[in-house]
PDB file of C-alpha atoms in Angstrom:
ATOM      1  CA  MET J  13      -7.532  16.762   6.549  1.00  0.00           C
ATOM      2  CA  GLN J  14      -8.345  15.121   9.624  1.00  0.00           C
ATOM      3  CA  THR J  15      -5.562  13.719  11.521  1.00  0.00           C
ATOM      4  CA  SER J  16      -5.722  11.245  14.601  1.00  0.00           C
ATOM      5  CA  LEU J  17      -3.681  12.009  17.833  1.00  0.00           C
ATOM      6  CA  PHE J  18       0.301  12.925  17.243  1.00  0.00           C
ATOM      7  CA  GLY J  19      -0.260  12.799  13.792  1.00  0.00           C
ATOM      8  CA  HIS J  20       1.744  15.983  12.929  1.00  0.00           C
ATOM      9  CA  ASP J  21       4.835  14.564  15.087  1.00  0.00           C
ATOM     10  CA  ALA J  22       8.136  14.401  13.574  1.00  0.00           C
ATOM     11  CA  PRO J  23       7.267  11.041  11.429  1.00  0.00           C
ATOM     12  CA  GLU J  24       9.734   7.424  12.639  1.00  0.00           C
ATOM     13  CA  ILE J  25       8.624   3.657  11.941  1.00  0.00           C
ATOM     14  CA  ASP J  26       8.544   1.107  14.700  1.00  0.00           C
ATOM     15  CA  LEU J  27      11.748  -0.771  13.764  1.00  0.00           C
ATOM     16  CA  ALA J  28      10.386  -3.647  16.449  1.00  0.00           C
ATOM     17  CA  PHE J  29       7.251  -4.319  14.828  1.00  0.00           C
ATOM     18  CA  HIS J  30       6.165  -4.499  18.680  1.00  0.00           C
ATOM     19  CA  ARG J  31       2.290  -4.897  17.823  1.00  0.00           C
ATOM     20  CA  VAL J  32       2.236  -6.791  14.468  1.00  0.00           C
ATOM     21  CA  GLU J  33      -0.580  -9.050  14.385  1.00  0.00           C
ATOM     22  CA  ARG J  34      -0.272 -12.106  11.690  1.00  0.00           C
ATOM     23  CA  ILE J  35      -3.938 -12.871   9.829  1.00  0.00           C
ATOM     24  CA  GLN J  36      -3.686 -15.930   8.623  1.00  0.00           C
ATOM     25  CA  LEU J  37      -6.220 -16.192   5.218  1.00  0.00           C
ATOM     26  CA  ASP J  38      -5.534 -19.568   4.606  1.00  0.00           C
ATOM     27  CA  ARG J  39      -2.913 -22.536   5.109  1.00  0.00           C
ATOM     28  CA  GLU J  40      -0.668 -20.692   2.221  1.00  0.00           C
ATOM     29  CA  SER J  41      -1.617 -16.736   2.724  1.00  0.00           C
ATOM     30  CA  TRP J  42      -1.324 -14.447   5.515  1.00  0.00           C
ATOM     31  CA  ILE J  43      -1.280 -10.441   6.544  1.00  0.00           C
ATOM     32  CA  ASP J  44       0.435  -8.567   8.929  1.00  0.00           C
ATOM     33  CA  ARG J  45      -0.962  -5.904  10.093  1.00  0.00           C
ATOM     34  CA  GLN J  46       0.675  -3.278  12.675  1.00  0.00           C
ATOM     35  CA  PRO J  47      -1.739   0.181  12.988  1.00  0.00           C
ATOM     36  CA  GLY J  48      -0.013   3.281  13.530  1.00  0.00           C
ATOM     37  CA  TRP J  49       3.337   1.570  12.611  1.00  0.00           C
ATOM     38  CA  VAL J  50       4.198   5.380  11.491  1.00  0.00           C
ATOM     39  CA  SER J  51       4.074   7.903  13.609  1.00  0.00           C
ATOM     40  CA  GLY J  52       3.843  11.536  12.712  1.00  0.00           C
ATOM     41  CA  HIS J  53       1.924  10.448   9.722  1.00  0.00           C
ATOM     42  CA  ALA J  54       0.775  13.433   9.010  1.00  0.00           C
ATOM     43  CA  ARG J  55       3.670  15.551   8.340  1.00  0.00           C
ATOM     44  CA  LEU J  56       5.163  12.526   6.495  1.00  0.00           C
ATOM     45  CA  PHE J  57       2.332  12.868   3.767  1.00  0.00           C
ATOM     46  CA  GLU J  58       2.019  16.510   3.371  1.00  0.00           C
ATOM     47  CA  THR J  59       6.093  15.820   2.868  1.00  0.00           C
ATOM     48  CA  LEU J  60       5.494  13.684   0.300  1.00  0.00           C
ATOM     49  CA  ARG J  61       2.188  15.173  -1.822  1.00  0.00           C
ATOM     50  CA  GLU J  62       4.568  17.755  -2.045  1.00  0.00           C
ATOM     51  CA  ALA J  63       7.503  16.836  -3.425  1.00  0.00           C
ATOM     52  CA  MET J  64       6.918  13.798  -5.512  1.00  0.00           C
ATOM     53  CA  ARG J  65       5.793  14.056  -9.138  1.00  0.00           C
ATOM     54  CA  TRP J  66       2.506  12.770  -9.216  1.00  0.00           C
ATOM     55  CA  HIS J  67       1.320  11.089 -12.753  1.00  0.00           C
ATOM     56  CA  ALA J  68      -2.122  10.562 -14.038  1.00  0.00           C
ATOM     57  CA  GLN J  69      -2.339   7.303 -16.079  1.00  0.00           C
ATOM     58  CA  GLU J  70      -4.863   5.932 -18.345  1.00  0.00           C
ATOM     59  CA  ARG J  71      -5.747   2.314 -19.168  1.00  0.00           C
ATOM     60  CA  PRO J  72      -7.540   0.447 -21.774  1.00  0.00           C
ATOM     61  CA  MET J  73     -10.937  -0.790 -20.711  1.00  0.00           C
ATOM     62  CA  TYR J  74     -13.064  -2.902 -23.447  1.00  0.00           C
ATOM     63  CA  ASP J  75     -13.353  -0.284 -26.536  1.00  0.00           C
ATOM     64  CA  ARG J  76     -12.278   2.555 -25.026  1.00  0.00           C
ATOM     65  CA  VAL J  77      -9.353   3.844 -22.923  1.00  0.00           C
ATOM     66  CA  VAL J  78     -10.223   5.257 -19.255  1.00  0.00           C
ATOM     67  CA  ALA J  79      -8.511   7.447 -16.529  1.00  0.00           C
ATOM     68  CA  VAL J  80      -6.857   5.220 -13.545  1.00  0.00           C
ATOM     69  CA  PRO J  81      -8.772   6.638 -10.523  1.00  0.00           C
ATOM     70  CA  ARG J  82      -5.612   7.892  -8.322  1.00  0.00           C
ATOM     71  CA  LEU J  83      -2.549   9.375  -8.876  1.00  0.00           C
ATOM     72  CA  LEU J  84       0.873   7.686  -8.938  1.00  0.00           C
ATOM     73  CA  SER J  85       4.185   7.944  -8.296  1.00  0.00           C
ATOM     74  CA  VAL J  86       7.163   5.753  -8.692  1.00  0.00           C
ATOM     75  CA  VAL J  87       9.853   6.956  -5.542  1.00  0.00           C
ATOM     76  CA  PRO J  88      13.403   7.149  -7.113  1.00  0.00           C
ATOM     77  CA  ARG J  89      16.508   4.597  -6.821  1.00  0.00           C
ATOM     78  CA  ASP J  90      18.235   6.899  -4.412  1.00  0.00           C
ATOM     79  CA  GLY J  91      15.327   7.545  -2.524  1.00  0.00           C
ATOM     80  CA  ALA J  92      12.480  10.444  -2.080  1.00  0.00           C
ATOM     81  CA  HIS J  93      12.683  11.159   1.630  1.00  0.00           C
ATOM     82  CA  PRO J  94      15.359   9.466   4.363  1.00  0.00           C
ATOM     83  CA  LEU J  95      12.335   7.643   6.148  1.00  0.00           C
ATOM     84  CA  LEU J  96      11.079   5.656   2.950  1.00  0.00           C
ATOM     85  CA  ASP J  97      14.618   3.962   3.093  1.00  0.00           C
ATOM     86  CA  ALA J  98      14.485   3.498   6.555  1.00  0.00           C
ATOM     87  CA  MET J  99      10.636   1.378   6.313  1.00  0.00           C
ATOM     88  CA  SER J 100      12.195  -0.371   2.909  1.00  0.00           C
ATOM     89  CA  ARG J 101      15.099  -1.672   5.042  1.00  0.00           C
ATOM     90  CA  ALA J 102      13.350  -2.711   8.014  1.00  0.00           C
ATOM     91  CA  LEU J 103      10.821  -4.524   6.207  1.00  0.00           C
ATOM     92  CA  SER J 104      13.518  -6.203   3.763  1.00  0.00           C
ATOM     93  CA  ARG J 105      15.571  -6.983   6.922  1.00  0.00           C
ATOM     94  CA  ARG J 106      11.979  -8.483   8.647  1.00  0.00           C
ATOM     95  CA  TYR J 107      10.611 -10.197   5.738  1.00  0.00           C
ATOM     96  CA  GLY J 108      14.013 -11.739   4.014  1.00  0.00           C
ATOM     97  CA  GLU J 109      13.158 -10.123   0.780  1.00  0.00           C
ATOM     98  CA  PRO J 110      14.718  -7.074  -0.955  1.00  0.00           C
ATOM     99  CA  LEU J 111      11.402  -4.724  -0.957  1.00  0.00           C
ATOM    100  CA  SER J 112      13.598  -1.906  -2.266  1.00  0.00           C
ATOM    101  CA  SER J 113      10.741  -0.812  -5.543  1.00  0.00           C
ATOM    102  CA  ILE J 114       8.511   1.579  -4.114  1.00  0.00           C
ATOM    103  CA  MET J 115       5.614   3.296  -5.597  1.00  0.00           C
ATOM    104  CA  LEU J 116       2.749   6.051  -4.083  1.00  0.00           C
ATOM    105  CA  ALA J 117      -0.378   5.908  -4.667  1.00  0.00           C
ATOM    106  CA  LEU J 118      -2.815   8.979  -3.817  1.00  0.00           C
ATOM    107  CA  TYR J 119      -6.551   8.805  -3.328  1.00  0.00           C
ATOM    108  CA  ARG J 120      -7.582  12.762  -3.635  1.00  0.00           C
ATOM    109  CA  ASP J 121     -11.185  11.857  -2.582  1.00  0.00           C
ATOM    110  CA  GLY J 122     -13.740   8.677  -2.268  1.00  0.00           C
ATOM    111  CA  ARG J 123     -13.956   8.650  -6.151  1.00  0.00           C
ATOM    112  CA  ASP J 124     -10.627   7.386  -6.095  1.00  0.00           C
ATOM    113  CA  SER J 125      -9.687   3.731  -5.946  1.00  0.00           C
ATOM    114  CA  VAL J 126      -8.516   0.870  -7.041  1.00  0.00           C
ATOM    115  CA  ALA J 127     -10.747  -2.472  -7.966  1.00  0.00           C
ATOM    116  CA  TRP J 128      -9.954  -6.204  -7.280  1.00  0.00           C
ATOM    117  CA  HIS J 129      -6.631  -6.974  -8.640  1.00  0.00           C
ATOM    118  CA  ALA J 130      -3.330  -9.128  -7.969  1.00  0.00           C
ATOM    119  CA  ASP J 131       0.089  -7.807  -8.391  1.00  0.00           C
ATOM    120  CA  LYS J 132       0.561  -8.766 -12.132  1.00  0.00           C
ATOM    121  CA  GLU J 133       3.582  -9.655 -11.692  1.00  0.00           C
ATOM    122  CA  LEU J 134       3.460 -11.561  -8.582  1.00  0.00           C
ATOM    123  CA  ARG J 135       0.636 -13.088  -9.199  1.00  0.00           C
ATOM    124  CA  ASP J 136       2.094 -16.118 -10.974  1.00  0.00           C
ATOM    125  CA  GLN J 137       5.131 -16.606  -8.168  1.00  0.00           C
ATOM    126  CA  PRO J 138       4.656 -19.499  -5.827  1.00  0.00           C
ATOM    127  CA  THR J 139       5.070 -16.771  -3.188  1.00  0.00           C
ATOM    128  CA  SER J 140       5.618 -13.092  -2.661  1.00  0.00           C
ATOM    129  CA  THR J 141       5.441  -9.682   0.085  1.00  0.00           C
ATOM    130  CA  VAL J 142       3.927  -6.494  -0.687  1.00  0.00           C
ATOM    131  CA  ALA J 143       3.998  -4.370   2.381  1.00  0.00           C
ATOM    132  CA  VAL J 144       1.562  -1.280   2.285  1.00  0.00           C
ATOM    133  CA  VAL J 145       1.616   1.547   4.537  1.00  0.00           C
ATOM    134  CA  SER J 146      -1.154   3.742   4.548  1.00  0.00           C
ATOM    135  CA  LEU J 147      -0.563   7.570   5.036  1.00  0.00           C
ATOM    136  CA  GLY J 148      -3.786  10.053   5.807  1.00  0.00           C
ATOM    137  CA  SER J 149      -7.294   9.192   6.323  1.00  0.00           C
ATOM    138  CA  PRO J 150      -8.543   5.808   6.370  1.00  0.00           C
ATOM    139  CA  ARG J 151      -9.964   3.851   3.644  1.00  0.00           C
ATOM    140  CA  LYS J 152     -11.419   0.354   3.408  1.00  0.00           C
ATOM    141  CA  PHE J 153      -8.789  -2.143   2.169  1.00  0.00           C
ATOM    142  CA  MET J 154     -10.568  -5.105   0.959  1.00  0.00           C
ATOM    143  CA  VAL J 155      -9.277  -8.843  -0.130  1.00  0.00           C
ATOM    144  CA  ARG J 156     -10.928 -12.103  -1.078  1.00  0.00           C
ATOM    145  CA  PRO J 157     -10.678 -15.059  -2.706  1.00  0.00           C
ATOM    146  CA  ALA J 158      -9.255 -15.067  -6.256  1.00  0.00           C
ATOM    147  CA  GLU J 159     -11.861 -17.814  -7.582  1.00  0.00           C
ATOM    148  CA  GLY J 160     -14.573 -16.323  -5.476  1.00  0.00           C
ATOM    149  CA  GLY J 161     -16.345 -16.114  -1.588  1.00  0.00           C
ATOM    150  CA  ALA J 162     -16.634 -14.124   1.405  1.00  0.00           C
ATOM    151  CA  SER J 163     -14.532 -10.971   1.569  1.00  0.00           C
ATOM    152  CA  ARG J 164     -12.684  -9.566   4.491  1.00  0.00           C
ATOM    153  CA  SER J 165     -12.145  -6.242   5.036  1.00  0.00           C
ATOM    154  CA  TRP J 166     -10.176  -3.087   7.221  1.00  0.00           C
ATOM    155  CA  SER J 167      -9.848   0.245   7.753  1.00  0.00           C
ATOM    156  CA  VAL J 168      -6.190   1.742   7.284  1.00  0.00           C
ATOM    157  CA  GLY J 169      -4.437   4.923   6.937  1.00  0.00           C
ATOM    158  CA  TRP J 170      -3.198   7.171   9.868  1.00  0.00           C
ATOM    159  CA  GLY J 171       0.358   5.270   9.518  1.00  0.00           C
ATOM    160  CA  ASP J 172      -1.006   1.721   9.302  1.00  0.00           C
ATOM    161  CA  LEU J 173       1.309  -1.306   7.817  1.00  0.00           C
ATOM    162  CA  MET J 174      -0.323  -4.442   5.890  1.00  0.00           C
ATOM    163  CA  VAL J 175       1.644  -6.608   4.839  1.00  0.00           C
ATOM    164  CA  MET J 176       0.089  -9.418   2.144  1.00  0.00           C
ATOM    165  CA  GLY J 177       2.351 -12.514   1.986  1.00  0.00           C
ATOM    166  CA  GLY J 178       2.903 -16.277   1.344  1.00  0.00           C
ATOM    167  CA  ALA J 179       0.339 -16.714  -1.636  1.00  0.00           C
ATOM    168  CA  CYS J 180      -1.799 -13.879  -1.738  1.00  0.00           C
ATOM    169  CA  GLN J 181      -0.859 -12.737  -4.682  1.00  0.00           C
ATOM    170  CA  ARG J 182      -1.414 -16.276  -6.179  1.00  0.00           C
ATOM    171  CA  LEU J 183      -4.832 -17.056  -4.237  1.00  0.00           C
ATOM    172  CA  TRP J 184      -6.272 -14.065  -3.276  1.00  0.00           C
ATOM    173  CA  HIS J 185      -7.366 -10.526  -4.956  1.00  0.00           C
ATOM    174  CA  HIS J 186      -7.278  -7.108  -3.155  1.00  0.00           C
ATOM    175  CA  ALA J 187      -9.303  -3.891  -3.438  1.00  0.00           C
ATOM    176  CA  VAL J 188      -9.460   0.185  -2.881  1.00  0.00           C
ATOM    177  CA  PRO J 189     -13.508   1.062  -3.049  1.00  0.00           C
ATOM    178  CA  LYS J 190     -14.917   4.090  -3.715  1.00  0.00           C
ATOM    179  CA  GLN J 191     -16.626   5.527  -1.271  1.00  0.00           C
ATOM    180  CA  ARG J 192     -19.310   8.547  -0.946  1.00  0.00           C
ATOM    181  CA  HIS J 193     -17.173  10.862   1.356  1.00  0.00           C
ATOM    182  CA  ALA J 194     -12.980  10.497   1.937  1.00  0.00           C
ATOM    183  CA  GLU J 195     -10.406  12.667   3.204  1.00  0.00           C
ATOM    184  CA  PRO J 196      -7.046  11.971   1.214  1.00  0.00           C
ATOM    185  CA  ARG J 197      -4.913   8.647   1.685  1.00  0.00           C
ATOM    186  CA  MET J 198      -1.491   7.636   0.523  1.00  0.00           C
ATOM    187  CA  ALA J 199      -0.454   4.235  -0.056  1.00  0.00           C
ATOM    188  CA  LEU J 200       3.039   3.586   0.079  1.00  0.00           C
ATOM    189  CA  MET J 201       3.638   0.018  -1.397  1.00  0.00           C
ATOM    190  CA  PHE J 202       7.253  -1.917  -1.129  1.00  0.00           C
ATOM    191  CA  ARG J 203       7.874  -4.386  -3.497  1.00  0.00           C
ATOM    192  CA  ILE J 204      11.038  -6.876  -4.765  1.00  0.00           C
ATOM    193  CA  HIS J 205      12.524  -4.451  -7.362  1.00  0.00           C
ATOM    194  CA  ARG J 206      11.914  -6.561 -10.872  1.00  0.00           C
ATOM    195  CA  PRO J 207      13.449  -4.899 -14.090  1.00  0.00           C
ATOM    196  CA  SER J 208       9.765  -5.746 -16.154  1.00  0.00           C
ATOM    197  CA  VAL J 209       7.547  -3.334 -13.021  1.00  0.00           C
ATOM    198  CA  ARG J 210       5.844  -0.922 -14.490  1.00  0.00           C
ATOM    199  CA  ALA J 211       4.192   2.244 -13.032  1.00  0.00           C
TER     200      ALA J 211
END
């Protein structure tokens, strides 16, 4: 896997969020973006890929059952890596919500993807916050209005942070589309813990 400069350093996060940029999608919805929020991303990627228990899942689609095109892992409540706990604390402090539920998704190659969607547990909430840290090689991250309209996209990877806030889950959908050639990418997703949330 190709990595950007300094990707193999000891992993650290920018606790001060020095380079975060807010992107206003509409009057109620926004995305905070900070490229390279995690330094040493390559080492963290390899550590988590080896340490986590990855699961393949299936879901019904029309009249058949299909494989979910990515691997998933839920971080235990006592943590899997001290930096994940540090990320959760830093994000919770900044956004004023306990973002203590952590799920990981591994996109093995360009065939792995996630279709247009909003988070089921959050799309009926007036506002919510979901933070996504991308490790590994960049992939396209897209958003578009839930009622239809033009999409926007960013290339995310190499330790980038994307935070969807405000009414994002209620008014917008997001996706990571398939692409012809792609090296592995891992998404670390931080949300409010809800007992009903399923992997």
